[in-house]
Short mmCIF file of C-alpha atoms and ligand atoms in Angstrom, two decimals:
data_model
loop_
_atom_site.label_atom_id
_atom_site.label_comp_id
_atom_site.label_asym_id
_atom_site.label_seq_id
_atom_site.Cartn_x
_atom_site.Cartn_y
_atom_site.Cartn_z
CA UNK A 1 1.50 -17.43 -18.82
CA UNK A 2 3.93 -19.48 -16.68
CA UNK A 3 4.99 -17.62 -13.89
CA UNK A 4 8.54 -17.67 -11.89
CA UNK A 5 9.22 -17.68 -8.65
CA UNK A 6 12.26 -17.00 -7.87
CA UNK A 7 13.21 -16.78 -3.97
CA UNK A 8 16.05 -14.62 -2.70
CA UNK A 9 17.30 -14.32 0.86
CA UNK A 10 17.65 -10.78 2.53
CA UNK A 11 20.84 -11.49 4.05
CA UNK A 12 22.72 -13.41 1.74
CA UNK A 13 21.28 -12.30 -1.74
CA UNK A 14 22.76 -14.24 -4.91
CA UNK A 15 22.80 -11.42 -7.37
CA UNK A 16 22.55 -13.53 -10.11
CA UNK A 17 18.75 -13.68 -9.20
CA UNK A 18 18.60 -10.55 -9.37
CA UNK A 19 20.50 -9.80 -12.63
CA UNK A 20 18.39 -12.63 -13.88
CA UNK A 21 14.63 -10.56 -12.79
CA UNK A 22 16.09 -7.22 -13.83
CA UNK A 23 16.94 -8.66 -17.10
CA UNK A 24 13.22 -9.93 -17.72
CA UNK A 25 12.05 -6.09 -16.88
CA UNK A 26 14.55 -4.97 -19.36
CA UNK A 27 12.81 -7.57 -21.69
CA UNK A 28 9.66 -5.92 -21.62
CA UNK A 29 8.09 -8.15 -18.63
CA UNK A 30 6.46 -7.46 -15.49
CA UNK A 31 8.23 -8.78 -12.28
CA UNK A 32 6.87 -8.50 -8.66
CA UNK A 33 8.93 -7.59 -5.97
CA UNK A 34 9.40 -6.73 -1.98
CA UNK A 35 9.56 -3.21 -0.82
CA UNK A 36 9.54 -2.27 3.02
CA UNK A 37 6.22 -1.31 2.60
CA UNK A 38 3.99 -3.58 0.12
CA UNK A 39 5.22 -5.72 -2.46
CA UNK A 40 5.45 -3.90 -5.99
CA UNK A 41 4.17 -4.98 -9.58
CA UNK A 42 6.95 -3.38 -11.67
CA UNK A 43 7.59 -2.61 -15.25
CA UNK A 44 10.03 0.06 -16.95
CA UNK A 45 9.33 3.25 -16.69
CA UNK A 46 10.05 3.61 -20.50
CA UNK A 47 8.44 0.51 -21.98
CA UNK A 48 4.37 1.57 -22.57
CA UNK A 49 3.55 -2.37 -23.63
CA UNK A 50 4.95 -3.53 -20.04
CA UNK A 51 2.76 -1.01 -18.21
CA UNK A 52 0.06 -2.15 -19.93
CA UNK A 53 0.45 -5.31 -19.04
CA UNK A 54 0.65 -4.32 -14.95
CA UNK A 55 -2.96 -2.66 -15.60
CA UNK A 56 -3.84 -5.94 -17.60
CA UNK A 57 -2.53 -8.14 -15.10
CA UNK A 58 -3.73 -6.34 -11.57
CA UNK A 59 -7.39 -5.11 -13.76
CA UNK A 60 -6.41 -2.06 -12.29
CA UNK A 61 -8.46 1.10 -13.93
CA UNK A 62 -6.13 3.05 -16.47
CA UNK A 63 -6.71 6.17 -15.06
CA UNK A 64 -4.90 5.19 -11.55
CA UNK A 65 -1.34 6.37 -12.07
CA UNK A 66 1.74 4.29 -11.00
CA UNK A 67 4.64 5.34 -8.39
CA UNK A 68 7.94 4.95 -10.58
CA UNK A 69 10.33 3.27 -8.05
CA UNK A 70 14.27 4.99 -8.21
CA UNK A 71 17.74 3.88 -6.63
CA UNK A 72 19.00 7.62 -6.58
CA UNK A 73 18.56 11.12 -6.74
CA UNK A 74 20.05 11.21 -9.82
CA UNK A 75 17.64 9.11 -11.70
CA UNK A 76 14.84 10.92 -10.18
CA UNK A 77 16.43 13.98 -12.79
CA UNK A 78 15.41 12.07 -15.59
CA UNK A 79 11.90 11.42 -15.38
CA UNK A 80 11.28 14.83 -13.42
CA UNK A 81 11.14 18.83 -14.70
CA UNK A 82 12.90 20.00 -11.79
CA UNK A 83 13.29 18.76 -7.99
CA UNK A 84 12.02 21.90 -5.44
CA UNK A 85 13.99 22.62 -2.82
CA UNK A 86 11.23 21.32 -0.60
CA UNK A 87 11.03 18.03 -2.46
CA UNK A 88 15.23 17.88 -2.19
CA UNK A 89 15.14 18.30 1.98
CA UNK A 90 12.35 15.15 2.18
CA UNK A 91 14.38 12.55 -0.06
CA UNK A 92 17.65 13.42 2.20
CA UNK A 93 15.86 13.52 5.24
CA UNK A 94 13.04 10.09 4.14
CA UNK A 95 14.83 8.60 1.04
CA UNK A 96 15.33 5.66 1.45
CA UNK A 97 11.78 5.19 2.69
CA UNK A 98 7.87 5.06 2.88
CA UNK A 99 7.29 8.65 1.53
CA UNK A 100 6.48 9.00 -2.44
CA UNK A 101 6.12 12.53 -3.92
CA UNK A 102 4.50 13.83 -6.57
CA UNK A 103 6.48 15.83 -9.74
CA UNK A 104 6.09 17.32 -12.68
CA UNK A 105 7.30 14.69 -15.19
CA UNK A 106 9.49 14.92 -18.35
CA UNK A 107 8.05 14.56 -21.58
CA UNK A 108 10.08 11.48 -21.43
CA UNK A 109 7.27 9.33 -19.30
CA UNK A 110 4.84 7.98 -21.22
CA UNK A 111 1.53 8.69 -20.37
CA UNK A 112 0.50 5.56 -19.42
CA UNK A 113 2.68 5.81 -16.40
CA UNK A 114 0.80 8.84 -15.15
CA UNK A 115 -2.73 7.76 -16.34
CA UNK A 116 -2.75 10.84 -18.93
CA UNK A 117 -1.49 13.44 -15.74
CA UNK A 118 1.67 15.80 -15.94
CA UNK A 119 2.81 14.43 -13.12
CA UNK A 120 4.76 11.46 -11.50
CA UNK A 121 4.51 9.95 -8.47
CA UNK A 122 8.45 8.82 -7.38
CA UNK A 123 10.01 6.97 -4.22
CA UNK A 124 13.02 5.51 -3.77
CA UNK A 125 12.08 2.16 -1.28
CA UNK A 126 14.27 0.98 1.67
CA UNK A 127 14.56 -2.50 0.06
CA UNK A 128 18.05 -4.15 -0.62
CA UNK A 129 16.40 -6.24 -3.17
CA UNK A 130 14.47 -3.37 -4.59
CA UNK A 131 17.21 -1.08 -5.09
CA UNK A 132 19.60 -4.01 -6.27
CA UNK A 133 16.72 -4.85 -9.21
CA UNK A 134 16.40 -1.09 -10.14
CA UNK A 135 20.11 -0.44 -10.05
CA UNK A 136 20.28 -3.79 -12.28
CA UNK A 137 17.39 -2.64 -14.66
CA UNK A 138 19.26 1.00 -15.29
CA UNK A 139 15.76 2.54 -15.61
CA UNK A 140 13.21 3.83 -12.96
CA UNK A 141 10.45 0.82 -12.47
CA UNK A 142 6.94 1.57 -12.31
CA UNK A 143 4.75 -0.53 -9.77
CA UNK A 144 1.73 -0.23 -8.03
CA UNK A 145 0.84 -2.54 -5.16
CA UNK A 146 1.15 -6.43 -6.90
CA UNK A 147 -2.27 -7.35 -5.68
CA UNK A 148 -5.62 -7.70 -7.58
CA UNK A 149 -7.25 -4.48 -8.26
CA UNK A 150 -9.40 -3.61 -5.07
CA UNK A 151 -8.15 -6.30 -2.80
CA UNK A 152 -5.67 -5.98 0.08
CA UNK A 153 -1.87 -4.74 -0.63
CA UNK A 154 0.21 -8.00 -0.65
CA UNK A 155 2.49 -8.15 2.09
CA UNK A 156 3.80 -11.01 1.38
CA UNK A 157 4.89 -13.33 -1.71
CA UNK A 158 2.09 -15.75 -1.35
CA UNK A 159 -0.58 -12.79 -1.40
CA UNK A 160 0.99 -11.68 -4.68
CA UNK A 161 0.89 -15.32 -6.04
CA UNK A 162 -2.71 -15.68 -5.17
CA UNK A 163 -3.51 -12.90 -6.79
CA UNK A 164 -1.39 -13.00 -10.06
CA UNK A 165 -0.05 -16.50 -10.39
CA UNK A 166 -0.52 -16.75 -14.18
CA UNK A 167 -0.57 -13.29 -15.37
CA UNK A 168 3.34 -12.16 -14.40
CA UNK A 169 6.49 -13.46 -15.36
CA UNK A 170 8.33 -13.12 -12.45
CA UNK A 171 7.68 -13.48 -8.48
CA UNK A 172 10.23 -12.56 -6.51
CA UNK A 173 9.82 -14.33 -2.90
CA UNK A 174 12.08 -12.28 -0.01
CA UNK A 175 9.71 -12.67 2.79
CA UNK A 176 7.49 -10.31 4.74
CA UNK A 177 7.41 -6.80 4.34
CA UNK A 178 8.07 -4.88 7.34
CA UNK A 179 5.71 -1.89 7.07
CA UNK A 180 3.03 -3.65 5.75
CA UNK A 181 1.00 -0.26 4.43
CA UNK A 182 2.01 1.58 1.11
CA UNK A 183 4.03 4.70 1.72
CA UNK A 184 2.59 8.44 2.35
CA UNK A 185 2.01 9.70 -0.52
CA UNK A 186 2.62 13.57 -1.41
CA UNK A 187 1.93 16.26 -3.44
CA UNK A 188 4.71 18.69 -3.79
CA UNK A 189 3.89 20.66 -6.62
CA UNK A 190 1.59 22.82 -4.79
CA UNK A 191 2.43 24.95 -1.86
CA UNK A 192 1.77 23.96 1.03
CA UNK A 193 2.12 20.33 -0.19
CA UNK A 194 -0.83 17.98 0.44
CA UNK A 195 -0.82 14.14 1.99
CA UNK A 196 -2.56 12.34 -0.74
CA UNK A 197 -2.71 9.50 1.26
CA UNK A 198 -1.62 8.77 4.86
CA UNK A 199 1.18 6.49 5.97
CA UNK A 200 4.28 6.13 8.01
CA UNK A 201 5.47 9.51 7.00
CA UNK A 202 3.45 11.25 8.96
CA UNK A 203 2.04 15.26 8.99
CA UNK A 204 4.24 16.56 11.61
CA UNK A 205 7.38 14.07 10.44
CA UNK A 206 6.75 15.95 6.53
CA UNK A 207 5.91 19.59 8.38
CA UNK A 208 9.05 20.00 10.48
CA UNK A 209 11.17 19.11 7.28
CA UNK A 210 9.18 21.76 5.12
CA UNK A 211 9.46 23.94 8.09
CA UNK A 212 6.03 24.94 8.16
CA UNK A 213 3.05 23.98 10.25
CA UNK A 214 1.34 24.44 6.53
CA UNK A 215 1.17 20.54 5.50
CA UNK A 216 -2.22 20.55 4.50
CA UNK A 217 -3.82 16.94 5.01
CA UNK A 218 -6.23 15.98 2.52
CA UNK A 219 -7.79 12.44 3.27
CA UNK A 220 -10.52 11.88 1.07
CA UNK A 221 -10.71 13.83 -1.76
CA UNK A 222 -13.10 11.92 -3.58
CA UNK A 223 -14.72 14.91 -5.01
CA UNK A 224 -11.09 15.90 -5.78
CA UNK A 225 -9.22 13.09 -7.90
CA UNK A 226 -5.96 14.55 -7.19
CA UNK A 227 -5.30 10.88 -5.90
CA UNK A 228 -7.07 9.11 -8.56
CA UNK A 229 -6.56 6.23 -6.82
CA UNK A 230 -8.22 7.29 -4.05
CA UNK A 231 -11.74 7.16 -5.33
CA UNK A 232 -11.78 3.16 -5.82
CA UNK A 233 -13.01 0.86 -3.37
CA UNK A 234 -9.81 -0.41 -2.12
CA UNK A 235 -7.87 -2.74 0.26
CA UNK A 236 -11.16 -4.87 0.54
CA UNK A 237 -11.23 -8.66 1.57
CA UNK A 238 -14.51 -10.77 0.07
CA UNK A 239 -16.21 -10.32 3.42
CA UNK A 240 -18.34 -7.19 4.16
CA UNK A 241 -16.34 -5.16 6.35
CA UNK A 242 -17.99 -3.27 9.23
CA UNK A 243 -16.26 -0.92 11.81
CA UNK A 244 -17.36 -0.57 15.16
CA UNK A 245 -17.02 2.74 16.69
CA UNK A 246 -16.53 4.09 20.39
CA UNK A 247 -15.62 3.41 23.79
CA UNK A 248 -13.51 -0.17 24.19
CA UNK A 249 -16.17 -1.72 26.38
CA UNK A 250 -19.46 -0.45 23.88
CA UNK A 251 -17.67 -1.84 20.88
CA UNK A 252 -17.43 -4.98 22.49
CA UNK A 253 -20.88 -5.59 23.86
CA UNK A 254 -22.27 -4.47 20.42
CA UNK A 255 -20.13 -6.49 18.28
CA UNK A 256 -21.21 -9.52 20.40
CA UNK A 257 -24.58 -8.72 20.37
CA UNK A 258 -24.12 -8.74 16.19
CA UNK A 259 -22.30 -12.10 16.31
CA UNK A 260 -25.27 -13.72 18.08
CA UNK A 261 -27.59 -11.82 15.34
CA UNK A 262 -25.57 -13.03 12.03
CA UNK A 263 -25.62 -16.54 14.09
CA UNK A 264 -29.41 -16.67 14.22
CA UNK A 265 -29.16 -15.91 10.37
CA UNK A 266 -26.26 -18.32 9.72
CA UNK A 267 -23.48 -15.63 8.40
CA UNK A 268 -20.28 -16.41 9.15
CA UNK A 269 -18.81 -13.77 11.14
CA UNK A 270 -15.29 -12.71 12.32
CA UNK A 271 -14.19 -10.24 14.74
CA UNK A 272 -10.69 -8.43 13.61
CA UNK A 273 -9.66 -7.24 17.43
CA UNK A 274 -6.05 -6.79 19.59
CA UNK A 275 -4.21 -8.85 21.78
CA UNK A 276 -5.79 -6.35 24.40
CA UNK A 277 -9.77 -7.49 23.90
CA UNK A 278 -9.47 -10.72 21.67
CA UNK A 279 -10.93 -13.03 24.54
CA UNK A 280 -14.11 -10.92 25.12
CA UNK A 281 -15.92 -12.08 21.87
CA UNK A 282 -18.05 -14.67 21.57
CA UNK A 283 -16.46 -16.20 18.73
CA UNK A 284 -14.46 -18.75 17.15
CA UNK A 285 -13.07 -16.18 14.65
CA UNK A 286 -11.39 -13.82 16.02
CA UNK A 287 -8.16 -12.70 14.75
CA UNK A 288 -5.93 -10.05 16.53
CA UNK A 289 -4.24 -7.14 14.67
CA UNK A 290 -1.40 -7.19 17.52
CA UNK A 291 -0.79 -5.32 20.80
CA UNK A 292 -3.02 -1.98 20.71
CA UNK A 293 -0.60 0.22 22.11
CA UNK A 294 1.79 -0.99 19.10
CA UNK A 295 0.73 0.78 15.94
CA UNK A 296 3.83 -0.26 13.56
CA UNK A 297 2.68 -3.71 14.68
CA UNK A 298 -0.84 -3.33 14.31
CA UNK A 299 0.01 -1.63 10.57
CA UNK A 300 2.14 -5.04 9.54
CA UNK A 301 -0.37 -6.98 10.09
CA UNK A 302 -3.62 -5.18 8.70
CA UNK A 303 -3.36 -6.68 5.02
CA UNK A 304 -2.20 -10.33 6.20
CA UNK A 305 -5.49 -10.70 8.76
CA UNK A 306 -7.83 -9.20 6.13
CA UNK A 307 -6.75 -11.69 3.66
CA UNK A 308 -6.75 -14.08 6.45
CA UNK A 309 -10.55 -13.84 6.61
CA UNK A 310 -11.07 -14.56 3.21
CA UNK A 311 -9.24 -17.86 3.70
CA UNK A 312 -11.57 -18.83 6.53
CA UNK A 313 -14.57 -18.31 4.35
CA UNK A 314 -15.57 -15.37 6.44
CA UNK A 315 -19.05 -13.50 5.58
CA UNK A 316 -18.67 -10.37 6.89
CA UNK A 317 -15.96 -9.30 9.54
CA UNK A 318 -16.05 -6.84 12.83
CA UNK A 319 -13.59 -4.58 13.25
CA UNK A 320 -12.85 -2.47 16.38
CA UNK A 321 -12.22 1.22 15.13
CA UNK A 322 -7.97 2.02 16.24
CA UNK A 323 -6.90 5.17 17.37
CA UNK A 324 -6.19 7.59 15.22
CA UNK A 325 -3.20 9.24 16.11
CA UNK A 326 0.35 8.87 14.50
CA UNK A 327 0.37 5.76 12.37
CA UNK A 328 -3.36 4.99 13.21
CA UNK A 329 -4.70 7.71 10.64
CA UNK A 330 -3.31 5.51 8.31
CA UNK A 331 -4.70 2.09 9.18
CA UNK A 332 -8.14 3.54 9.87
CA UNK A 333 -7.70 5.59 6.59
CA UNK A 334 -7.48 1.94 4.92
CA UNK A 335 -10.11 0.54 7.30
CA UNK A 336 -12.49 3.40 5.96
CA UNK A 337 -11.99 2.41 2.18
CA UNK A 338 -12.41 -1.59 2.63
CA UNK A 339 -15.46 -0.87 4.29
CA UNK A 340 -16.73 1.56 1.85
CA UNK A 341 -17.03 3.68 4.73
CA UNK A 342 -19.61 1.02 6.45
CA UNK A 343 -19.63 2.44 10.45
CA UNK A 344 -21.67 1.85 13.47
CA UNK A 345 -21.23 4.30 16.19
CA UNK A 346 -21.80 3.35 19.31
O1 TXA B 1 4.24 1.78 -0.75
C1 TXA B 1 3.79 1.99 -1.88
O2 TXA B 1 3.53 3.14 -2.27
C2 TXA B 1 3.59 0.79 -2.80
C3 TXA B 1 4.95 0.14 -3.07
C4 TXA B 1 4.86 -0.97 -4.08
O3 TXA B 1 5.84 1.13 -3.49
N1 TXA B 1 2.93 1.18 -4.02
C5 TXA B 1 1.63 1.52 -4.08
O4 TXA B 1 1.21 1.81 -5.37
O5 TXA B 1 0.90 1.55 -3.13
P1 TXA B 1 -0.33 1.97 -5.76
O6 TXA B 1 -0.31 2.11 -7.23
O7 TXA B 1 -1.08 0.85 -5.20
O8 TXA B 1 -0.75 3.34 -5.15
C6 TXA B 1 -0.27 4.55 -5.68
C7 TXA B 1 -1.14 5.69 -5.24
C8 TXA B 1 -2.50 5.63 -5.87
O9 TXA B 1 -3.50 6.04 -4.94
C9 TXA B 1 -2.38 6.65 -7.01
O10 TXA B 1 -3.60 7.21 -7.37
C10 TXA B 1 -1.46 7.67 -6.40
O11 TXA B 1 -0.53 6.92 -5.64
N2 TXA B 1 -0.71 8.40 -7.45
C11 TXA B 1 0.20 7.91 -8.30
N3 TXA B 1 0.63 8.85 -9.15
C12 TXA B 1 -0.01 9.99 -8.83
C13 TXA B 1 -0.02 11.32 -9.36
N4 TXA B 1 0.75 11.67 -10.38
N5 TXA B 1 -0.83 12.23 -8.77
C14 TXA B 1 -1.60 11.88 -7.72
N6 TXA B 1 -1.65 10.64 -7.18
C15 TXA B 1 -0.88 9.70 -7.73
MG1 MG B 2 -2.54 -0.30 -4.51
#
């Protein structure tokens, strides 16, 4: 399949463009776009052939349901049962933003959207060119991160072309996005509601809107696949991925002592560290995440220096373990998962 790439600038967008990609989702394609978070594979909500094609083309499993992407409240009413009050307070107070929640869905959404559930999963992003291709397509777009099945979320265009050059028709290039981790992601239709998964939308931010201290946080549910797509190894570069747990000055001395071991053995190694301990390893590959005291940084750039690794040919990579407080349950959250959970304590 020859695939377009069509490059629009943030600041001066030619709607044409967009017109043009909107029309190819109205078509029955699949187009990949920015959102402030992660860029998106997207189909429409209503057309069951184009969704199968975003499972086809990312080999993701069928029974990991999509987000559907919206540009208003009002749109949200016709793929949804009913909007709770509680759901109503988050979109004015988040939308538009990183927070997705979970509905009941009309009878109107194909199954296929939901991977066979009686729910939806719906956000409206904080992306000019986002909303601008939704508005354009009339119809709520489906997308889950436009990256291989299992590998990190693209953050940029050139992840998503080298992961699905060939098997899209359109590639929308407008840069970086900023948050660089997918959105919280929350179940409403249960009381208290539940974080599915963790992201900029934090506990407290979702808990003072509900006005309860009740937000229940439920991380890895693997034994529950509320989250289906929680049980996947996810978010993982080629390397093996190993975290190194404890006191700054521990997880130093004992990643160098494993960079002298894999040496010995001739593994490539590579240390993923922070602008704050980046010159203590013994290492040529060392790649910092960004200042440690900087979590939104740190966040933007997890995906980019994971795929960065790969690039280098990397073996297996060290990773310090962040904090986790605030934004840092999510990174760690994602660290966890592309490690398959693969921790030394020290
Ligand atoms: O920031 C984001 O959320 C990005 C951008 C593109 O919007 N999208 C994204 O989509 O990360 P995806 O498909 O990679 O992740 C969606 C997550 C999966 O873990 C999936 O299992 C969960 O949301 N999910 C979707 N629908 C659900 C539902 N009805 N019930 C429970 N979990 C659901
Ligand atoms: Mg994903």
């Amino acid at each position: 399949m020859h695939t377009e790439i069509i490059k629009i600038k943030v600041n001066n967008i030619e709607h044409q463009k967009i017109k043009y990609a909107a029309s190819v989702i109205k078509e029955g394609g699949i187009v990949a776009f920015p959102t402030e978070t992660v860029y998106g594979l997207g189909a429409s909500i209503f057309n069951e052939k184009a969704i199968k094609n975003v499972f086809l083309a990312k080999g993701r499993p069928a029974d990991n349901p999509l987000i559907a992407h919206v540009d208003s409240v009002e749109q949200v009413k016709t793929i949804v049962t009913e909007i709770l009050p509680v759901a109503s307070k988050l979109m004015q107070k988040y939308w538009p933003g990183p927070l997705t929640l979970i509905m009941e869905k009309r009878n109107t959404v194909p199954y296929i959207a939901s991977a066979g559930l009686e729910t939806i999963a719906v956000r409206m992003p904080n992306s000019i060119v986002a909303l601008e291709l939704i508005r354009e397509a009339g119809v709520p777009i489906v997308a889950p991160s436009a990256n291989s099945s299992g590998r990190p979320s693209p953050t940029t265009a050139q992840h998503v072309i080298d992961d699905l050059k060939g098997k899209v028709d359109v590639i929308i290039d407008a840069g970086s996005a900023k948050i660089g981790i997918e959105s919280t992601v929350l179940d409403v239709t249960i009381t208290p509601p539940a974080i599915l998964r963790p992201g900029l939308i934090l506990q407290e931010d979702i808990s003072c809107v509900v006005n309860t201290n009740k937000c229940e946080q439920r991380l890895i549910s693997e034994d529950i696949p509320k989250c289906p797509g929680m049980k996947y190894k996810h978010y993982s570069p080629k390397a093996d991925l190993i975290i190194i747990k404890g006191y700054t000055n521990d997880v130093i001395t004992k990643i160098n002592e494993l960079l002298l071991e894999n040496q010995t053995k001739g593994i490539r190694s590579g240390v993923m560290a922070t602008d704050q301990t980046k010159n203590e390893y013994k290492s040529s590959n060392v790649i910092s995440l960004g200042d440690r005291n900087n979590m939104a940084e740190l966040a933007a750039n997890l995906f980019k220096v994971l795929r960065e690794f790969d690039k280098q040919k990397i073996d297996v990579i060290f990773t310090e373990a962040l904090n986790e407080n605030g934004v840092g349950v999510a990174i760690m959250n994602r660290l966890y998962k592309a490690s398959g959970y693969n921790i030394i304590n020290v």
